[in-house]
Coordinates of C-alpha atoms and ligand atoms in Angstrom, one line a residue:
M4 CA 14.3 -25.2 -13.2
A5 CA 15.4 -21.8 -12.8
D6 CA 19.2 -20.9 -11.9
V7 CA 19.0 -19.4 -8.7
P8 CA 21.3 -19.8 -5.6
L9 CA 21.6 -22.3 -2.9
L10 CA 21.5 -21.0 0.7
R11 CA 23.3 -23.4 2.9
C12 CA 23.9 -23.7 6.7
F13 CA 26.4 -22.4 8.9
V14 CA 27.8 -24.8 11.2
D15 CA 31.3 -24.6 13.2
G16 CA 32.9 -22.1 10.6
Q17 CA 31.9 -24.1 7.7
W18 CA 28.9 -24.1 4.8
L19 CA 27.2 -27.1 4.6
E20 CA 24.8 -28.7 1.8
T21 CA 21.9 -31.2 2.7
P22 CA 20.1 -33.4 1.1
H23 CA 16.7 -31.8 1.3
R24 CA 16.2 -28.8 0.0
F25 CA 13.7 -26.1 -0.2
S26 CA 11.9 -23.3 -1.9
N27 CA 12.5 -19.6 -1.3
I28 CA 9.6 -18.0 -3.2
N29 CA 9.4 -14.0 -4.0
P30 CA 5.7 -13.2 -2.7
V31 CA 5.6 -9.9 -5.6
N32 CA 5.3 -13.0 -8.5
G33 CA 5.4 -16.4 -6.7
Q34 CA 9.2 -16.3 -8.6
L35 CA 12.1 -18.9 -7.6
V36 CA 14.5 -17.1 -5.1
S37 CA 16.6 -19.2 -4.1
M38 CA 17.1 -23.1 -2.9
V39 CA 17.7 -23.2 0.9
C40 CA 19.3 -26.5 2.4
E41 CA 17.2 -28.1 5.5
A42 CA 19.2 -28.9 8.1
D43 CA 18.0 -32.2 9.4
A44 CA 18.7 -33.3 13.2
A45 CA 22.4 -34.6 12.4
T46 CA 23.1 -31.0 11.3
V47 CA 20.8 -29.6 14.3
Q48 CA 23.3 -31.8 16.5
H49 CA 26.3 -30.7 15.3
A50 CA 25.9 -27.0 15.4
V51 CA 24.7 -27.4 19.1
A52 CA 27.9 -29.6 19.9
A53 CA 29.6 -27.0 18.0
A54 CA 28.5 -24.3 20.0
N55 CA 29.1 -25.4 22.7
R56 CA 32.5 -26.8 22.2
A57 CA 33.1 -22.9 21.5
S58 CA 31.5 -21.7 24.1
Q59 CA 33.5 -23.6 26.6
D60 CA 36.5 -23.0 24.8
T61 CA 36.7 -19.7 23.5
W62 CA 33.9 -17.8 23.6
K63 CA 33.4 -16.7 27.4
H64 CA 36.9 -16.3 27.5
L65 CA 36.7 -13.0 25.8
N66 CA 37.2 -10.2 27.9
L67 CA 33.9 -7.6 27.7
N68 CA 35.8 -5.7 25.3
E69 CA 36.8 -7.6 23.0
R70 CA 33.0 -9.2 22.4
A71 CA 32.0 -5.5 21.9
A72 CA 34.3 -5.1 19.1
L73 CA 33.2 -7.9 17.1
L74 CA 29.9 -7.1 17.6
H75 CA 31.0 -3.4 16.0
R76 CA 32.6 -5.5 13.5
I77 CA 29.7 -7.3 12.6
A78 CA 27.4 -3.8 12.3
D79 CA 29.9 -2.0 10.1
G80 CA 29.7 -5.4 7.8
I81 CA 26.5 -4.9 7.4
E82 CA 27.0 -2.0 6.8
Q83 CA 29.7 -2.3 3.9
R84 CA 26.8 -4.9 2.7
F85 CA 24.1 -2.6 3.2
D86 CA 22.6 -3.0 -0.3
E87 CA 22.6 -6.8 -0.3
F88 CA 21.0 -6.8 2.6
V89 CA 18.2 -4.8 1.6
Q90 CA 17.7 -6.8 -1.1
A91 CA 17.1 -9.8 0.4
E92 CA 14.9 -8.6 2.6
V93 CA 13.0 -7.3 -0.7
S94 CA 13.3 -10.4 -2.3
D95 CA 12.6 -12.8 0.3
T96 CA 9.1 -10.7 1.3
G97 CA 8.4 -7.6 -1.4
R98 CA 8.2 -4.9 1.2
P99 CA 9.3 -1.5 0.3
V100 CA 12.3 -1.1 -0.8
H101 CA 12.2 2.2 1.6
Q102 CA 10.9 0.0 4.6
A103 CA 13.9 -2.8 3.9
R104 CA 16.4 0.3 4.0
S105 CA 15.4 2.5 6.9
L106 CA 13.6 -0.1 9.5
D107 CA 14.6 -3.8 8.5
V108 CA 18.4 -3.3 7.8
A109 CA 18.9 -0.1 9.9
R110 CA 18.0 -1.8 13.0
G111 CA 20.1 -4.9 12.3
I112 CA 23.0 -2.6 12.6
A113 CA 21.6 -1.0 15.8
N114 CA 21.1 -3.9 17.3
F115 CA 24.8 -5.0 17.4
R116 CA 26.0 -1.5 18.4
T117 CA 23.6 -0.5 21.4
F118 CA 23.9 -5.0 22.8
A119 CA 27.7 -3.8 22.2
D120 CA 27.2 -0.5 23.8
L121 CA 25.8 -1.5 26.7
I122 CA 27.6 -4.6 27.9
K123 CA 30.6 -1.9 28.3
T124 CA 28.6 0.4 30.3
G125 CA 26.5 -1.6 32.4
S126 CA 26.7 -1.7 35.8
S127 CA 25.9 -4.4 38.6
E128 CA 23.9 -4.3 41.3
M129 CA 25.5 -4.6 45.5
F130 CA 23.3 -4.4 48.4
E131 CA 25.5 -4.2 52.1
G132 CA 23.8 -5.4 54.6
I133 CA 25.3 -6.8 58.1
A134 CA 25.7 -10.4 59.1
P135 CA 24.1 -12.0 62.4
D136 CA 27.5 -11.3 64.1
G137 CA 27.2 -7.7 63.4
A138 CA 30.0 -7.8 60.4
K139 CA 29.4 -5.5 57.6
I140 CA 28.7 -7.8 54.6
I141 CA 28.3 -6.8 50.4
N142 CA 26.6 -8.6 47.7
Y143 CA 27.2 -8.2 44.4
I144 CA 25.7 -9.6 41.1
T145 CA 27.4 -11.2 38.4
R146 CA 26.1 -12.3 35.3
K147 CA 27.5 -15.6 33.7
P148 CA 26.8 -17.0 30.0
L149 CA 24.3 -19.2 29.9
G150 CA 26.0 -21.7 27.4
T151 CA 24.0 -21.9 24.3
V152 CA 21.0 -20.3 22.9
G153 CA 18.6 -21.6 20.4
I154 CA 17.5 -18.7 18.2
I155 CA 13.8 -19.1 16.1
S156 CA 12.8 -16.3 14.9
P157 CA 9.8 -15.2 11.9
W158 CA 9.2 -14.1 8.9
N159 CA 7.9 -10.5 9.2
L160 CA 11.0 -8.6 10.0
P161 CA 13.5 -11.4 9.5
L162 CA 16.8 -9.6 10.1
L163 CA 15.1 -7.3 12.6
L164 CA 14.0 -9.6 14.7
L165 CA 16.9 -12.2 14.3
T166 CA 19.4 -9.4 15.7
W167 CA 17.5 -8.4 18.6
K168 CA 18.0 -11.9 19.6
V169 CA 21.7 -12.3 18.8
A170 CA 23.1 -9.8 19.3
P171 CA 22.5 -9.3 23.0
A172 CA 22.8 -13.2 22.9
L173 CA 26.7 -13.0 21.4
A174 CA 27.0 -10.1 24.0
M175 CA 27.3 -12.0 27.1
G176 CA 29.1 -14.4 25.9
N177 CA 27.1 -17.1 24.6
C178 CA 26.6 -19.2 21.4
V179 CA 24.4 -19.6 19.4
V180 CA 21.7 -22.0 17.1
A181 CA 19.8 -19.9 15.0
K182 CA 16.6 -21.3 12.6
P183 CA 15.2 -18.5 10.7
S184 CA 11.6 -18.7 9.2
E185 CA 11.3 -20.8 6.3
E186 CA 9.9 -18.1 4.0
T187 CA 12.8 -15.7 5.1
P188 CA 16.2 -17.5 4.9
S189 CA 18.4 -14.8 2.6
S190 CA 19.5 -12.4 5.5
A191 CA 19.8 -15.0 7.4
T192 CA 22.5 -16.2 5.1
L193 CA 24.0 -12.8 4.7
L194 CA 24.3 -12.0 8.3
A195 CA 26.4 -15.3 8.7
E196 CA 28.6 -14.4 6.1
V197 CA 29.2 -11.2 7.5
I198 CA 30.0 -13.0 10.6
Q199 CA 32.4 -15.0 9.4
A200 CA 34.1 -12.4 8.0
A201 CA 34.0 -9.9 11.4
G202 CA 36.2 -13.2 12.0
L203 CA 34.6 -14.7 14.9
P204 CA 35.7 -18.4 16.2
H205 CA 34.3 -21.5 14.4
G206 CA 30.9 -22.5 16.6
V207 CA 30.2 -19.0 18.0
F208 CA 27.3 -18.3 15.4
N209 CA 25.5 -21.2 13.6
L210 CA 22.3 -21.2 11.3
V211 CA 20.3 -24.1 10.5
H212 CA 17.3 -23.5 7.8
G213 CA 14.2 -25.4 8.2
F214 CA 10.8 -25.3 9.3
G215 CA 9.9 -25.7 12.3
P216 CA 7.2 -29.5 13.1
N217 CA 9.5 -32.5 12.1
S218 CA 12.4 -30.1 11.5
A219 CA 14.9 -28.0 12.0
G220 CA 12.7 -25.8 14.6
E221 CA 11.7 -28.4 16.5
Y222 CA 15.4 -30.7 16.6
L223 CA 16.7 -27.4 17.6
S224 CA 13.5 -26.5 20.3
S225 CA 14.3 -29.9 22.0
H226 CA 17.6 -30.3 22.1
P227 CA 18.7 -31.4 25.6
D228 CA 22.1 -29.6 25.0
I229 CA 20.7 -25.8 24.8
A230 CA 20.3 -23.9 27.6
A231 CA 18.2 -21.7 26.5
I232 CA 15.6 -20.7 24.1
T233 CA 14.4 -17.2 22.4
F234 CA 11.1 -16.9 20.3
T235 CA 9.5 -14.6 18.2
G236 CA 6.1 -15.4 16.6
E237 CA 3.0 -17.1 17.0
S238 CA 1.4 -17.7 20.5
R239 CA 0.5 -21.3 19.7
T240 CA 3.7 -22.2 18.5
G241 CA 5.0 -20.2 21.8
T242 CA 3.0 -23.5 23.7
T243 CA 4.5 -26.1 21.6
I244 CA 8.1 -24.7 22.4
M245 CA 7.6 -24.1 25.4
K246 CA 6.4 -28.0 26.3
A247 CA 9.5 -29.0 24.3
A248 CA 11.3 -26.6 26.7
A249 CA 9.9 -28.0 29.9
E250 CA 11.9 -30.8 29.4
G251 CA 15.4 -30.2 31.1
V252 CA 13.6 -26.8 32.5
K253 CA 15.3 -24.6 29.3
E254 CA 15.0 -20.8 29.9
V255 CA 12.6 -19.1 27.4
S256 CA 11.8 -15.7 26.2
F257 CA 8.8 -15.4 23.8
E258 CA 7.4 -12.4 21.6
L259 CA 3.8 -14.1 20.6
G260 CA 0.8 -12.2 18.5
G261 CA -1.3 -9.4 19.7
K262 CA -4.7 -8.2 18.8
N263 CA -3.8 -5.0 19.5
A264 CA -5.9 -1.3 20.1
A265 CA -5.3 2.2 19.2
V266 CA -7.8 4.5 20.9
V267 CA -8.2 8.3 20.0
F268 CA -10.1 10.8 21.7
A269 CA -11.8 13.3 20.3
D270 CA -9.5 15.9 21.8
A271 CA -6.5 14.1 19.9
D272 CA -4.3 16.1 17.2
F273 CA -6.2 14.7 14.3
E274 CA -4.0 15.2 11.5
A275 CA -1.2 13.3 14.0
A276 CA -3.5 10.2 15.1
I277 CA -5.1 9.8 11.2
A278 CA -1.5 9.1 9.8
G279 CA -0.8 7.6 13.0
V280 CA -3.2 5.0 12.8
M281 CA -2.6 4.6 9.3
R282 CA 1.2 3.4 10.1
S283 CA 0.1 1.2 13.0
S284 CA -2.3 -0.3 10.7
F285 CA -0.6 -0.5 7.3
T286 CA 2.8 -0.7 8.0
N287 CA 4.8 -4.0 6.6
S288 CA 1.4 -5.1 5.3
G289 CA -0.1 -5.5 8.7
Q290 CA 2.7 -7.8 9.4
V291 CA 4.2 -6.7 12.6
C292 CA 2.8 -8.2 16.1
L293 CA 2.3 -4.3 17.3
C294 CA 0.4 -3.5 14.1
S295 CA -3.6 -2.0 15.9
E296 CA -6.3 -4.5 14.4
R297 CA -8.9 -2.4 16.8
V298 CA -9.5 0.8 16.3
Y299 CA -11.4 2.7 19.1
I300 CA -12.5 6.4 18.2
E301 CA -14.6 8.2 20.6
R302 CA -18.0 9.0 19.1
P303 CA -18.2 12.8 18.3
L304 CA -15.1 12.2 16.3
F305 CA -16.0 9.1 14.8
K306 CA -17.6 9.6 11.6
R307 CA -15.2 12.2 10.2
F308 CA -12.4 10.0 11.5
L309 CA -13.6 6.8 9.2
E310 CA -14.1 9.1 6.2
E311 CA -10.4 10.5 6.2
L312 CA -8.9 7.0 7.3
K313 CA -10.9 5.5 4.2
R314 CA -10.1 8.2 1.9
R315 CA -6.2 7.6 2.7
C316 CA -6.8 3.8 2.5
E317 CA -7.6 3.4 -0.5
A318 CA -4.8 5.8 -1.5
L319 CA -2.0 3.2 -0.3
V320 CA -0.1 2.9 -3.0
V321 CA 0.6 -1.4 -3.4
S322 CA 2.7 -2.2 -5.8
Y323 CA 6.4 -3.5 -6.5
P324 CA 9.1 -2.8 -4.1
D325 CA 10.8 -0.9 -6.0
A326 CA 7.7 1.6 -7.6
P327 CA 7.5 5.4 -7.3
N328 CA 5.2 6.5 -3.7
V329 CA 5.0 2.9 -2.9
D330 CA 3.8 1.8 0.4
M331 CA 2.6 -1.4 0.4
G332 CA 3.9 -4.6 -0.7
P333 CA 2.3 -8.6 -0.7
L334 CA 2.1 -10.5 2.3
I335 CA 4.3 -12.7 3.0
S336 CA 3.2 -16.0 1.2
L337 CA -0.2 -17.2 -0.6
Q338 CA -0.7 -19.5 2.2
H339 CA -0.9 -16.4 4.5
R340 CA -2.9 -14.3 2.1
D341 CA -5.2 -17.8 2.3
K342 CA -5.6 -17.0 6.0
V343 CA -5.8 -13.2 5.7
L344 CA -8.5 -13.5 2.8
S345 CA -10.4 -16.2 5.0
Y346 CA -10.8 -13.2 8.0
Y347 CA -12.2 -10.9 5.4
Q348 CA -14.8 -13.4 4.1
L349 CA -15.7 -14.1 8.2
A350 CA -15.3 -10.2 8.7
R351 CA -18.1 -10.5 6.3
E352 CA -20.1 -13.2 7.6
E353 CA -20.0 -11.5 11.1
G354 CA -21.8 -9.1 9.8
A355 CA -19.2 -5.9 9.6
T356 CA -19.2 -3.3 6.9
I357 CA -16.2 -3.5 4.8
V358 CA -15.2 0.4 4.7
A359 CA -12.1 0.3 2.5
G360 CA -10.6 -3.0 0.2
G361 CA -11.9 -6.9 1.1
G362 CA -10.3 -8.2 -1.7
V363 CA -7.0 -8.9 -4.0
P364 CA -6.0 -6.1 -6.2
R365 CA -5.7 -7.2 -9.9
F366 CA -2.9 -5.3 -11.6
G367 CA -2.7 -7.3 -14.9
D368 CA 0.4 -8.3 -14.9
E369 CA 2.8 -10.8 -12.7
R370 CA 1.4 -9.4 -9.5
D371 CA -1.4 -11.4 -10.1
Q372 CA 0.7 -14.4 -9.0
G373 CA 1.9 -12.8 -6.2
A374 CA 0.6 -12.4 -2.5
Y375 CA -1.4 -9.3 -2.4
V376 CA -4.6 -8.1 -0.8
Q377 CA -6.0 -4.7 -0.6
P378 CA -5.8 -2.5 2.5
T379 CA -8.6 -3.2 4.3
I380 CA -11.3 -0.9 6.7
L381 CA -13.7 -2.7 8.8
A382 CA -16.3 -1.6 10.8
G383 CA -19.9 -2.4 12.7
L384 CA -18.5 -5.6 14.9
P385 CA -19.4 -6.3 18.4
D386 CA -16.3 -6.7 20.3
S387 CA -17.1 -10.3 20.4
A388 CA -16.8 -11.2 16.9
R389 CA -13.8 -13.9 16.2
C390 CA -12.5 -11.0 13.7
M391 CA -12.0 -8.7 16.9
R392 CA -10.4 -11.5 18.9
E393 CA -8.2 -13.4 17.1
E394 CA -5.2 -12.0 15.5
I395 CA -5.0 -11.9 11.5
F396 CA -1.6 -10.2 11.1
G397 CA -2.8 -8.5 7.1
P398 CA -3.2 -4.8 6.3
V399 CA -6.5 -4.5 8.3
C400 CA -8.3 -2.5 11.1
H401 CA -11.4 -2.7 12.6
L402 CA -13.1 1.2 13.4
S403 CA -15.5 1.2 17.1
P404 CA -17.0 4.1 18.3
F405 CA -16.4 4.6 22.1
D406 CA -18.5 7.1 24.6
T407 CA -16.2 6.9 27.7
E408 CA -12.9 6.5 29.0
E409 CA -13.6 3.0 31.5
E410 CA -15.4 1.8 28.4
V411 CA -12.8 2.4 26.6
I412 CA -10.7 1.0 28.8
A413 CA -12.0 -2.3 29.5
R414 CA -12.7 -3.1 25.6
V415 CA -9.1 -3.0 25.3
N416 CA -8.3 -5.5 28.2
D417 CA -11.0 -7.6 26.7
S418 CA -8.1 -9.4 24.9
A419 CA -6.4 -12.7 25.2
Y420 CA -3.6 -10.4 23.8
G421 CA -1.5 -7.7 25.6
L422 CA 1.2 -6.6 23.6
A423 CA 0.8 -3.7 23.0
A424 CA -1.7 0.1 22.2
C425 CA -1.5 3.6 21.8
V426 CA -3.6 6.3 22.8
W427 CA -4.3 9.5 20.8
T428 CA -4.9 12.4 23.2
T429 CA -3.9 15.9 23.6
H430 CA -4.7 15.9 27.2
L431 CA -1.7 15.1 28.9
S432 CA -3.6 13.4 32.5
R433 CA -5.4 11.4 30.6
A434 CA -2.5 10.1 29.0
H435 CA -1.3 9.0 31.8
R436 CA -4.3 7.6 33.7
V437 CA -5.4 5.7 30.5
A438 CA -1.6 4.1 29.8
S439 CA -1.3 2.8 33.5
Q440 CA -4.9 1.2 32.5
F441 CA -3.8 -0.7 29.8
E442 CA -3.0 -4.5 30.6
T443 CA 0.3 -4.4 27.5
G444 CA 3.9 -4.8 27.4
I445 CA 4.0 -1.1 25.6
V446 CA 1.7 1.7 25.6
W447 CA 2.4 4.2 22.5
V448 CA 1.1 7.8 23.9
N449 CA 0.8 9.6 20.6
T450 CA 2.9 7.6 18.2
W451 CA 3.3 4.0 17.6
F452 CA 6.7 1.9 16.7
T453 CA 8.8 3.9 18.5
R454 CA 11.5 2.4 20.3
D455 CA 14.4 3.2 22.6
L456 CA 16.3 -0.6 22.1
R457 CA 17.1 0.1 26.1
T458 CA 13.8 -0.6 27.1
P459 CA 11.9 -3.6 28.3
F460 CA 9.8 -5.1 25.0
G461 CA 7.6 -8.0 25.4
G462 CA 3.4 -8.6 26.4
T463 CA 1.1 -10.2 28.7
K464 CA -1.2 -13.1 28.3
L465 CA -0.8 -14.9 25.5
S466 CA 1.6 -12.6 24.1
G467 CA 4.3 -13.5 25.5
L468 CA 6.5 -14.6 28.7
G469 CA 9.7 -12.2 29.9
R470 CA 11.1 -9.1 28.6
E471 CA 13.8 -8.5 26.1
G472 CA 15.6 -5.1 25.5
G473 CA 18.5 -3.4 27.2
R474 CA 19.7 -4.4 30.6
Y475 CA 16.6 -7.4 29.9
S476 CA 18.2 -8.4 27.1
L477 CA 21.3 -9.0 29.5
D478 CA 19.5 -10.4 32.4
F479 CA 17.4 -13.1 30.0
Y480 CA 21.1 -14.2 28.4
S481 CA 22.8 -14.5 31.5
E482 CA 22.8 -16.9 34.4
I483 CA 22.6 -14.5 37.4
S484 CA 24.4 -15.1 40.2
T485 CA 25.2 -13.5 43.4
V486 CA 28.1 -13.0 45.9
C487 CA 28.3 -12.6 49.2
I488 CA 30.7 -11.4 50.6
K489 CA 31.7 -11.0 55.1
L490 CA 33.7 -8.3 55.5
Ligands
NAI530 N1 5.7 -11.7 15.5 C1 4.4 -12.2 15.3 O1 3.4 -12.4 16.0 C2 4.4 -13.6 13.7 C3 3.1 -14.2 14.1 N2 3.1 -15.0 13.0 C4 1.2 -15.3 13.1 O2 1.3 -16.8 13.0 C5 0.7 -17.5 11.8 C6 1.8 -18.7 11.2 O3 2.7 -17.9 10.8 P1 4.4 -19.0 10.7 O4 5.6 -18.8 10.0 O5 3.9 -20.8 10.8 O6 4.4 -18.8 12.3 P2 4.8 -19.6 13.5 O7 5.0 -18.9 14.7 O8 4.9 -21.2 13.5 O9 6.8 -19.6 12.9 C7 7.7 -18.9 13.4 C8 9.5 -19.2 13.3 O10 9.1 -20.6 14.2 C9 9.3 -21.6 13.8 N3 8.5 -22.7 14.3 C10 7.2 -23.1 13.7 N4 6.4 -25.0 14.8 C11 7.7 -24.7 15.1 C12 7.8 -25.9 16.4 N5 7.0 -26.7 16.4 N6 8.7 -26.0 17.1 C13 10.0 -24.7 16.6 N7 10.1 -23.8 15.8 C14 8.8 -23.8 14.9 C15 9.1 -21.3 12.4 O11 9.7 -22.1 11.5 C16 9.4 -20.0 12.4 O12 10.9 -20.0 12.3 C17 1.0 -16.2 10.6 O13 0.0 -16.5 9.9 C18 0.9 -15.3 11.4 O14 -0.7 -15.1 11.8 C19 3.8 -15.5 11.9 C20 4.9 -14.7 12.3 C21 5.3 -13.7 13.6
LIG531 O1 11.7 -5.1 18.5 C1 11.3 -4.8 17.6 O2 11.4 -3.5 17.9 C2 9.8 -4.9 17.3 C3 8.9 -6.1 17.3 C4 8.5 -6.6 16.2 C5 8.0 -7.8 16.6 O3 8.3 -8.9 17.7 C6 7.1 -8.7 15.4 O4 6.4 -8.0 14.7 O5 7.1 -10.2 15.9

């Protein structure tokens, strides 16, 4: 076996080796990146106990300024090791280097800085009232730490989504046991090194590697001594975790799957809409829960839009992460590729026209052992087709024509999911009218994946439960209580 690094768990300020190891594979060429120590039940127990101890003994007693300063130190630490984080994300996921630099690692830093600043500038609510005897009363709202938060994160945006949860959890005075996806353990391990170097007290941040069922994920989500679980991943996994959390009535926050729509009206800025739909369909090989898999185009524009999208899709550079002009890397794993290819096949069986792609690119080199698929455009399916209703999570979108605003709103909302939607139009009142009728957690108008970290983020229906972001994160990661004073 090649000589590769061993990634260990980080518990109570110590790096732990465990007897069970699993492989971390580079999806570009199938080569081994590292071996990873899988946390068993005893390791997870150790991590939760350490977090609870740290929560009582140290972390929640630090004041806001002290916690904020430590979060900024973590952000500084990521910045100082920026290139290592980029390399970690790239070798685990195969994504383009430019994406890891501009999106993943940059957002990891921003998550720590945003929540460090937010706890210092945030205000509390106060309500004045009158008691039965006529005296004046005031109520004010306080936020206290929950205790230990279990964080279970996915592989599609590993550092971004892990830090999106770790930063506000720590900011609000909680301790953390984090389990990153088994597919992407590297940047989480680097983050633990940075947190250690930043000088956080032992036990405040713990990292356990492993899988979901019968492994670290299940041990963590069913542990009786954690106060809350935050999870991003597949909707079915959310259901399983919710059942585990019901025992002990733990708080949960879920960001789950999507089957997001983009709607392009004939009055849209054509160039902006085409570029936007290219991004929203193919960024990160379509492996973002916010990606558009259903694109509805107003009929007068349909043919022109389809032809131009096909041209640009076929021109996408699918290659090595550091190749010049690379647009798209592989999928996360061969297993996930099987899933995406099964939907390409299903689309054919359901009667789709394959407008572009639909298969596996052949390179004639080591990338043929990787997890690449072609970016793909489908057309001709009814809204009832499985490919139109189930999340594929690959670089694929389906194009459908529509005739009226009412019709397209109904079609967009006819989904079990409700995460995100995009509207492309230059008609101001239509933009507001349509956006207000979508049953999704977020609607983007003439843009996609433009994130203000202070805004609430999450989905309706199968797409999630609760909201994180800005003060909504501060609410989730704290026990809110009211103090009522009679003056
Ligand atoms: N953000 C999203 O919408 C995401 C969607 N997916 C979709 O989900 C499919 C499956 O991918 P997975 O990586 O298996 O996603 P997943 O939802 O199963 O995994 C996400 C995280 O949950 C953990 N996990 C899995 N089962 C668990 C359990 N029973 N208890 C506790 N933790 C558990 C995993 O170890 C990982 O850390 C993908 O093919 C993709 O379509 C995957 C990742 C993210
Ligand atoms: O917080 C963000 O900006 C992005 C979130 C993306 C996901 O939750 C996802 O792809 O799963």
